[in-house]
PDB file of C-alpha atoms and ligand atoms in Angstrom:
ATOM      1  CA  MET A   1       6.401 -15.005  -9.733  1.00  0.00           C
ATOM      2  CA  ILE A   2       6.449 -12.233  -7.132  1.00  0.00           C
ATOM      3  CA  ILE A   3       4.835  -8.926  -8.116  1.00  0.00           C
ATOM      4  CA  ALA A   4       5.544  -6.015  -5.762  1.00  0.00           C
ATOM      5  CA  VAL A   5       3.238  -3.017  -6.066  1.00  0.00           C
ATOM      6  CA  ASP A   6       4.136   0.098  -4.099  1.00  0.00           C
ATOM      7  CA  GLY A   7       2.819   3.631  -4.081  1.00  0.00           C
ATOM      8  CA  PRO A   8       1.073   6.304  -2.046  1.00  0.00           C
ATOM      9  CA  THR A   9      -2.440   6.173  -0.728  1.00  0.00           C
ATOM     10  CA  ALA A  10      -5.316   6.302  -3.283  1.00  0.00           C
ATOM     11  CA  SER A  11      -2.942   5.909  -6.234  1.00  0.00           C
ATOM     12  CA  GLY A  12      -4.953   2.949  -7.502  1.00  0.00           C
ATOM     13  CA  LYS A  13      -2.368   0.384  -6.393  1.00  0.00           C
ATOM     14  CA  GLY A  14      -4.910  -1.673  -4.419  1.00  0.00           C
ATOM     15  CA  THR A  15      -7.278  -2.178  -7.341  1.00  0.00           C
ATOM     16  CA  ILE A  16      -4.416  -2.726  -9.771  1.00  0.00           C
ATOM     17  CA  SER A  17      -2.842  -5.332  -7.469  1.00  0.00           C
ATOM     18  CA  LYS A  18      -6.093  -7.223  -7.009  1.00  0.00           C
ATOM     19  CA  ARG A  19      -6.699  -7.291 -10.738  1.00  0.00           C
ATOM     20  CA  LEU A  20      -3.107  -8.394 -11.406  1.00  0.00           C
ATOM     21  CA  ALA A  21      -3.516 -11.207  -8.886  1.00  0.00           C
ATOM     22  CA  LYS A  22      -6.676 -12.350 -10.651  1.00  0.00           C
ATOM     23  CA  HIS A  23      -5.137 -12.062 -14.117  1.00  0.00           C
ATOM     24  CA  PHE A  24      -1.987 -14.007 -13.218  1.00  0.00           C
ATOM     25  CA  THR A  25      -3.804 -16.349 -10.775  1.00  0.00           C
ATOM     26  CA  LEU A  26      -1.660 -15.415  -7.783  1.00  0.00           C
ATOM     27  CA  PRO A  27      -2.568 -14.958  -4.114  1.00  0.00           C
ATOM     28  CA  PHE A  28      -2.790 -11.328  -2.991  1.00  0.00           C
ATOM     29  CA  LEU A  29      -1.859  -9.507   0.214  1.00  0.00           C
ATOM     30  CA  ASP A  30      -2.780  -5.901   0.962  1.00  0.00           C
ATOM     31  CA  THR A  31       0.017  -5.161   3.445  1.00  0.00           C
ATOM     32  CA  GLY A  32      -1.544  -1.824   4.424  1.00  0.00           C
ATOM     33  CA  LEU A  33      -4.224  -3.861   6.191  1.00  0.00           C
ATOM     34  CA  LEU A  34      -1.600  -5.220   8.611  1.00  0.00           C
ATOM     35  CA  TYR A  35      -0.595  -1.684   9.627  1.00  0.00           C
ATOM     36  CA  ARG A  36      -4.265  -0.738   9.812  1.00  0.00           C
ATOM     37  CA  ALA A  37      -4.890  -3.713  12.120  1.00  0.00           C
ATOM     38  CA  VAL A  38      -2.110  -2.426  14.388  1.00  0.00           C
ATOM     39  CA  GLY A  39      -3.692   1.052  14.358  1.00  0.00           C
ATOM     40  CA  TRP A  40      -7.087  -0.432  15.186  1.00  0.00           C
ATOM     41  CA  THR A  41      -5.740  -2.599  18.014  1.00  0.00           C
ATOM     42  CA  LEU A  42      -3.776   0.305  19.447  1.00  0.00           C
ATOM     43  CA  ARG A  43      -6.925   2.417  19.542  1.00  0.00           C
ATOM     44  CA  ASP A  44      -8.790  -0.438  21.279  1.00  0.00           C
ATOM     45  CA  GLN A  45      -6.013  -0.645  23.842  1.00  0.00           C
ATOM     46  CA  GLY A  46      -6.056   3.112  24.411  1.00  0.00           C
ATOM     47  CA  GLY A  47      -2.430   3.363  23.266  1.00  0.00           C
ATOM     48  CA  ASN A  48      -0.502   6.317  21.865  1.00  0.00           C
ATOM     49  CA  ALA A  49       0.392   5.818  18.178  1.00  0.00           C
ATOM     50  CA  ASP A  50       3.575   7.830  18.590  1.00  0.00           C
ATOM     51  CA  ASP A  51       4.852   5.620  21.395  1.00  0.00           C
ATOM     52  CA  PRO A  52       6.892   2.667  20.036  1.00  0.00           C
ATOM     53  CA  ALA A  53       6.101   0.388  23.015  1.00  0.00           C
ATOM     54  CA  ASP A  54       2.336   0.973  22.700  1.00  0.00           C
ATOM     55  CA  ALA A  55       2.542   0.435  18.941  1.00  0.00           C
ATOM     56  CA  LEU A  56       4.549  -2.778  19.349  1.00  0.00           C
ATOM     57  CA  ALA A  57       2.040  -4.122  21.892  1.00  0.00           C
ATOM     58  CA  ALA A  58      -0.680  -3.604  19.262  1.00  0.00           C
ATOM     59  CA  CYS A  59       1.100  -5.868  16.764  1.00  0.00           C
ATOM     60  CA  ILE A  60      -0.494  -8.899  18.393  1.00  0.00           C
ATOM     61  CA  PHE A  61      -3.950  -9.190  16.868  1.00  0.00           C
ATOM     62  CA  ASP A  62      -6.297 -11.904  15.723  1.00  0.00           C
ATOM     63  CA  GLY A  63      -6.060 -12.631  11.976  1.00  0.00           C
ATOM     64  CA  THR A  64      -9.857 -12.305  11.638  1.00  0.00           C
ATOM     65  CA  LEU A  65      -9.454  -8.565  12.299  1.00  0.00           C
ATOM     66  CA  LEU A  66      -8.098  -8.243   8.740  1.00  0.00           C
ATOM     67  CA  ASP A  67     -11.634  -8.885   7.431  1.00  0.00           C
ATOM     68  CA  ASN A  68     -13.120  -6.022   9.441  1.00  0.00           C
ATOM     69  CA  PRO A  69     -14.342  -3.295   7.031  1.00  0.00           C
ATOM     70  CA  GLY A  70     -13.737  -0.747   9.804  1.00  0.00           C
ATOM     71  CA  LEU A  71     -10.023  -1.014   9.013  1.00  0.00           C
ATOM     72  CA  ARG A  72     -10.655   0.962   5.807  1.00  0.00           C
ATOM     73  CA  SER A  73     -11.694   4.167   7.581  1.00  0.00           C
ATOM     74  CA  GLU A  74      -9.658   7.354   7.255  1.00  0.00           C
ATOM     75  CA  THR A  75      -9.068   7.480  11.014  1.00  0.00           C
ATOM     76  CA  VAL A  76      -7.587   3.997  11.090  1.00  0.00           C
ATOM     77  CA  GLY A  77      -5.513   4.828   7.969  1.00  0.00           C
ATOM     78  CA  GLY A  78      -4.040   7.818   9.799  1.00  0.00           C
ATOM     79  CA  LEU A  79      -3.213   5.657  12.840  1.00  0.00           C
ATOM     80  CA  ALA A  80      -1.659   3.049  10.529  1.00  0.00           C
ATOM     81  CA  SER A  81       0.595   5.675   8.996  1.00  0.00           C
ATOM     82  CA  ARG A  82       1.691   6.819  12.482  1.00  0.00           C
ATOM     83  CA  VAL A  83       2.431   3.347  13.883  1.00  0.00           C
ATOM     84  CA  SER A  84       4.243   2.369  10.678  1.00  0.00           C
ATOM     85  CA  ILE A  85       7.123   4.752  11.343  1.00  0.00           C
ATOM     86  CA  HIS A  86       8.326   2.623  14.295  1.00  0.00           C
ATOM     87  CA  PRO A  87      11.045   0.133  13.258  1.00  0.00           C
ATOM     88  CA  GLU A  88       9.758  -2.259  15.981  1.00  0.00           C
ATOM     89  CA  VAL A  89       6.375  -2.405  14.290  1.00  0.00           C
ATOM     90  CA  ARG A  90       7.866  -2.930  10.848  1.00  0.00           C
ATOM     91  CA  ARG A  91      10.014  -5.777  12.188  1.00  0.00           C
ATOM     92  CA  ALA A  92       7.012  -7.405  13.873  1.00  0.00           C
ATOM     93  CA  LEU A  93       5.088  -7.444  10.570  1.00  0.00           C
ATOM     94  CA  ASP A  94       8.065  -8.381   8.414  1.00  0.00           C
ATOM     95  CA  LYS A  95       8.010 -12.194   8.578  1.00  0.00           C
ATOM     96  CA  ARG A  96       4.334 -12.491   7.790  1.00  0.00           C
ATOM     97  CA  GLN A  97       4.797 -10.442   4.617  1.00  0.00           C
ATOM     98  CA  ARG A  98       7.979 -12.239   3.510  1.00  0.00           C
ATOM     99  CA  ASP A  99       6.405 -15.652   4.075  1.00  0.00           C
ATOM    100  CA  PHE A 100       3.481 -14.586   1.925  1.00  0.00           C
ATOM    101  CA  ALA A 101       5.723 -13.193  -0.822  1.00  0.00           C
ATOM    102  CA  TYR A 102       8.025 -16.208  -0.963  1.00  0.00           C
ATOM    103  CA  GLN A 103       5.335 -18.923  -0.867  1.00  0.00           C
ATOM    104  CA  PRO A 104       5.645 -21.499  -3.665  1.00  0.00           C
ATOM    105  CA  GLY A 105       4.286 -20.079  -6.908  1.00  0.00           C
ATOM    106  CA  GLY A 106       4.660 -16.491  -5.796  1.00  0.00           C
ATOM    107  CA  ALA A 107       2.227 -13.726  -4.935  1.00  0.00           C
ATOM    108  CA  VAL A 108       1.164 -10.144  -5.457  1.00  0.00           C
ATOM    109  CA  LEU A 109       1.701  -7.769  -2.527  1.00  0.00           C
ATOM    110  CA  ASP A 110       0.835  -4.116  -2.327  1.00  0.00           C
ATOM    111  CA  GLY A 111       2.286  -1.611   0.112  1.00  0.00           C
ATOM    112  CA  ARG A 112       5.014   0.985   0.486  1.00  0.00           C
ATOM    113  CA  ASP A 113       8.227  -1.034   0.828  1.00  0.00           C
ATOM    114  CA  ILE A 114       7.504  -4.317  -0.936  1.00  0.00           C
ATOM    115  CA  GLY A 115       9.973  -3.799  -3.790  1.00  0.00           C
ATOM    116  CA  THR A 116      12.604  -2.186  -1.566  1.00  0.00           C
ATOM    117  CA  VAL A 117      12.503  -4.168   1.706  1.00  0.00           C
ATOM    118  CA  ILE A 118      10.069  -7.095   1.819  1.00  0.00           C
ATOM    119  CA  ALA A 119      10.798  -8.665  -1.574  1.00  0.00           C
ATOM    120  CA  PRO A 120      13.760  -6.803  -3.082  1.00  0.00           C
ATOM    121  CA  ASP A 121      14.275  -9.571  -5.636  1.00  0.00           C
ATOM    122  CA  ALA A 122      10.640  -9.582  -6.800  1.00  0.00           C
ATOM    123  CA  ASP A 123      10.262 -10.487 -10.478  1.00  0.00           C
ATOM    124  CA  VAL A 124       8.244  -7.356 -11.148  1.00  0.00           C
ATOM    125  CA  LYS A 125       8.113  -4.086  -9.204  1.00  0.00           C
ATOM    126  CA  LEU A 126       5.528  -1.484 -10.010  1.00  0.00           C
ATOM    127  CA  PHE A 127       5.454   1.953  -8.424  1.00  0.00           C
ATOM    128  CA  VAL A 128       1.982   3.393  -8.869  1.00  0.00           C
ATOM    129  CA  THR A 129       1.515   7.147  -8.470  1.00  0.00           C
ATOM    130  CA  ALA A 130      -1.022   9.860  -9.238  1.00  0.00           C
ATOM    131  CA  SER A 131      -1.147  13.570  -8.453  1.00  0.00           C
ATOM    132  CA  SER A 132      -2.265  14.396  -4.927  1.00  0.00           C
ATOM    133  CA  GLU A 133      -5.347  16.210  -6.326  1.00  0.00           C
ATOM    134  CA  ALA A 134      -6.407  13.192  -8.390  1.00  0.00           C
ATOM    135  CA  ARG A 135      -5.971  10.961  -5.354  1.00  0.00           C
ATOM    136  CA  ALA A 136      -8.008  13.333  -3.180  1.00  0.00           C
ATOM    137  CA  VAL A 137     -10.827  13.334  -5.767  1.00  0.00           C
ATOM    138  CA  ARG A 138     -10.851   9.517  -5.775  1.00  0.00           C
ATOM    139  CA  ARG A 139     -10.880   9.337  -1.987  1.00  0.00           C
ATOM    140  CA  PHE A 140     -13.635  11.988  -1.842  1.00  0.00           C
ATOM    141  CA  GLU A 141     -15.815  10.048  -4.284  1.00  0.00           C
ATOM    142  CA  GLU A 142     -15.174   6.768  -2.499  1.00  0.00           C
ATOM    143  CA  MET A 143     -16.241   8.257   0.848  1.00  0.00           C
ATOM    144  CA  LYS A 144     -19.378   9.777  -0.710  1.00  0.00           C
ATOM    145  CA  ARG A 145     -20.260   6.371  -2.171  1.00  0.00           C
ATOM    146  CA  ARG A 146     -19.911   4.832   1.279  1.00  0.00           C
ATOM    147  CA  GLY A 147     -22.169   7.549   2.671  1.00  0.00           C
ATOM    148  CA  GLU A 148     -19.395   9.000   4.868  1.00  0.00           C
ATOM    149  CA  PRO A 149     -19.142  12.756   5.447  1.00  0.00           C
ATOM    150  CA  ALA A 150     -16.387  14.080   3.161  1.00  0.00           C
ATOM    151  CA  ASN A 151     -14.693  17.452   2.795  1.00  0.00           C
ATOM    152  CA  PHE A 152     -12.351  17.738  -0.193  1.00  0.00           C
ATOM    153  CA  ASP A 153      -9.880  20.177   1.403  1.00  0.00           C
ATOM    154  CA  ASP A 154      -9.574  18.050   4.541  1.00  0.00           C
ATOM    155  CA  ILE A 155      -9.008  14.929   2.446  1.00  0.00           C
ATOM    156  CA  LEU A 156      -6.311  16.626   0.357  1.00  0.00           C
ATOM    157  CA  ALA A 157      -4.581  17.933   3.489  1.00  0.00           C
ATOM    158  CA  ASP A 158      -4.706  14.462   5.032  1.00  0.00           C
ATOM    159  CA  ILE A 159      -3.243  12.851   1.899  1.00  0.00           C
ATOM    160  CA  LEU A 160      -0.385  15.367   1.829  1.00  0.00           C
ATOM    161  CA  LYS A 161       0.322  14.780   5.525  1.00  0.00           C
ATOM    162  CA  ARG A 162       0.264  10.998   5.061  1.00  0.00           C
ATOM    163  CA  ASP A 163       2.586  11.188   2.005  1.00  0.00           C
ATOM    164  CA  GLU A 164       4.999  13.353   3.923  1.00  0.00           C
ATOM    165  CA  ARG A 165       5.126  10.884   6.827  1.00  0.00           C
ATOM    166  CA  ASP A 166       5.364   7.777   4.606  1.00  0.00           C
ATOM    167  CA  LYS A 167       8.154   9.276   2.463  1.00  0.00           C
ATOM    168  CA  ASN A 168      10.251  10.762   5.220  1.00  0.00           C
ATOM    169  CA  ARG A 169      10.305   8.079   7.899  1.00  0.00           C
ATOM    170  CA  SER A 170      13.792   6.734   8.477  1.00  0.00           C
ATOM    171  CA  THR A 171      12.877   3.030   8.206  1.00  0.00           C
ATOM    172  CA  ALA A 172      11.579   1.702   4.876  1.00  0.00           C
ATOM    173  CA  PRO A 173      10.306   5.011   3.479  1.00  0.00           C
ATOM    174  CA  LEU A 174       7.937   5.100   0.536  1.00  0.00           C
ATOM    175  CA  LYS A 175      10.089   5.269  -2.588  1.00  0.00           C
ATOM    176  CA  PRO A 176      10.383   3.407  -5.877  1.00  0.00           C
ATOM    177  CA  ALA A 177      12.923   0.591  -6.030  1.00  0.00           C
ATOM    178  CA  GLN A 178      15.732   1.385  -8.451  1.00  0.00           C
ATOM    179  CA  ASP A 179      14.442  -1.200 -10.901  1.00  0.00           C
ATOM    180  CA  ALA A 180      10.736  -0.372 -10.504  1.00  0.00           C
ATOM    181  CA  ASP A 181       8.446   0.441 -13.418  1.00  0.00           C
ATOM    182  CA  LEU A 182       6.557   3.674 -12.782  1.00  0.00           C
ATOM    183  CA  LEU A 183       2.855   3.834 -13.547  1.00  0.00           C
ATOM    184  CA  ASP A 184       1.198   7.254 -13.246  1.00  0.00           C
ATOM    185  CA  THR A 185      -2.573   6.790 -13.084  1.00  0.00           C
ATOM    186  CA  THR A 186      -3.517  10.501 -12.853  1.00  0.00           C
ATOM    187  CA  ASP A 187      -5.190  10.595 -16.257  1.00  0.00           C
ATOM    188  CA  LEU A 188      -6.073   6.919 -16.590  1.00  0.00           C
ATOM    189  CA  THR A 189      -9.327   5.100 -15.968  1.00  0.00           C
ATOM    190  CA  ILE A 190      -8.889   2.123 -13.684  1.00  0.00           C
ATOM    191  CA  ASP A 191      -9.304  -0.266 -16.628  1.00  0.00           C
ATOM    192  CA  ALA A 192      -6.609   1.546 -18.617  1.00  0.00           C
ATOM    193  CA  ALA A 193      -4.298   1.522 -15.588  1.00  0.00           C
ATOM    194  CA  VAL A 194      -4.833  -2.227 -15.129  1.00  0.00           C
ATOM    195  CA  GLN A 195      -4.115  -2.870 -18.818  1.00  0.00           C
ATOM    196  CA  GLN A 196      -0.855  -0.897 -18.550  1.00  0.00           C
ATOM    197  CA  ALA A 197       0.105  -2.786 -15.402  1.00  0.00           C
ATOM    198  CA  ILE A 198      -0.515  -6.135 -17.114  1.00  0.00           C
ATOM    199  CA  ALA A 199       1.575  -4.984 -20.094  1.00  0.00           C
ATOM    200  CA  LEU A 200       4.433  -3.942 -17.777  1.00  0.00           C
ATOM    201  CA  VAL A 201       4.370  -7.314 -16.012  1.00  0.00           C
ATOM    202  CA  ASN A 202       4.332  -9.182 -19.333  1.00  0.00           C
ATOM    203  CA  ALA A 203       7.213  -7.082 -20.628  1.00  0.00           C
ATOM    204  CA  ARG A 204       9.265  -7.813 -17.505  1.00  0.00           C
ATOM    205  CA  ILE A 205       8.621 -11.533 -17.461  1.00  0.00           C
ATOM    206  CA  SER A 206       9.282 -11.952 -21.150  1.00  0.00           C
ATOM    207  CA  GLY A 207      12.537 -10.017 -20.739  1.00  0.00           C
ATOM    208  CA  ARG A 208      11.462  -7.512 -23.355  1.00  0.00           C
ATOM    209  CA  HIS A 209      11.572  -4.558 -20.994  1.00  0.00           C
ATOM    210  CA  ASP A 210      13.739  -1.711 -22.280  1.00  0.00           C
ATOM    211  CA  LYS A 211      15.497  -0.345 -19.203  1.00  0.00           C
ATOM    212  CA  ASP A 212      16.826   2.722 -21.034  1.00  0.00           C
ATOM    213  CA  PRO A 213      14.196   3.887 -23.466  1.00  0.00           C
ATOM    214  CA  ALA A 214      15.652   6.299 -26.036  1.00  0.00           C
TER     215      ALA A 214
HETATM  216  O1   DC B 301      -2.034   1.265   1.896  1.00  0.00           O
HETATM  217  P1   DC B 301      -2.780   1.798   3.127  1.00  0.00           P
HETATM  218  O2   DC B 301      -3.350   3.183   2.918  1.00  0.00           O
HETATM  219  O3   DC B 301      -3.814   0.836   3.597  1.00  0.00           O
HETATM  220  O4   DC B 301      -1.668   1.912   4.273  1.00  0.00           O
HETATM  221  C1   DC B 301      -1.938   2.543   5.502  1.00  0.00           C
HETATM  222  C2   DC B 301      -0.624   2.990   6.125  1.00  0.00           C
HETATM  223  O5   DC B 301       0.172   1.845   6.459  1.00  0.00           O
HETATM  224  C3   DC B 301       0.253   3.842   5.230  1.00  0.00           C
HETATM  225  O6   DC B 301      -0.016   5.226   5.387  1.00  0.00           O
HETATM  226  C4   DC B 301       1.652   3.492   5.654  1.00  0.00           C
HETATM  227  C5   DC B 301       1.538   2.106   6.231  1.00  0.00           C
HETATM  228  N1   DC B 301       2.105   1.074   5.362  1.00  0.00           N
HETATM  229  C6   DC B 301       3.465   0.891   5.411  1.00  0.00           C
HETATM  230  O7   DC B 301       4.159   1.635   6.090  1.00  0.00           O
HETATM  231  N2   DC B 301       4.047  -0.111   4.693  1.00  0.00           N
HETATM  232  C7   DC B 301       3.307  -0.907   3.928  1.00  0.00           C
HETATM  233  N3   DC B 301       3.900  -1.906   3.244  1.00  0.00           N
HETATM  234  C8   DC B 301       1.905  -0.720   3.835  1.00  0.00           C
HETATM  235  C9   DC B 301       1.323   0.303   4.558  1.00  0.00           C
END
């Protein structure tokens, strides 16, 4: 079974995906980490994130980089969003994601274009959203917990900028697949969101999903 989980930054999709993978005993790939690794490598190489050739050169990185907690920083997230607009970069990361998705037994992948581009025939597609304010609060609290300096207005502005770029790029923009189930986590605790996600997956795989609720 392939479960595709897409959505904007800080929507809760990462935690939901991990918990789905555990619940359904499936391997999990956070595809954002691949773009973050490109952003990190590009910075190391002194490249320009807006230059497609520099960004493509940064697609060659050692797999161990994916375990580096530094990839989670806001700066690297911003670089990841910038390099991800280049079709060359998306192509370079494509096979790795497809191979993971289509491994025997299936997988859970989270990202922006999993249900639309990487695994368009996934068994289940979830599109996880939350208001930009709720996402900024979560990001703010997460940064505080990590002891990083955090300013709410800057975080909100950054989230809005990142959404704008992810949604409006010409290749593989962030958008729900036509047959995706939407999950708005704005007013949900993470446990409630996970329970709803599990229920949506079960409904899809048991064929009970009502595509046109009255
Ligand atoms: O999910 P994340 O915040 O770690 O992703 C960082 C950036 O990577 C995001 O702003 C856009 C890009 N990305 C993408 O374009 N496609 C994906 N499947 C995953 C991430």
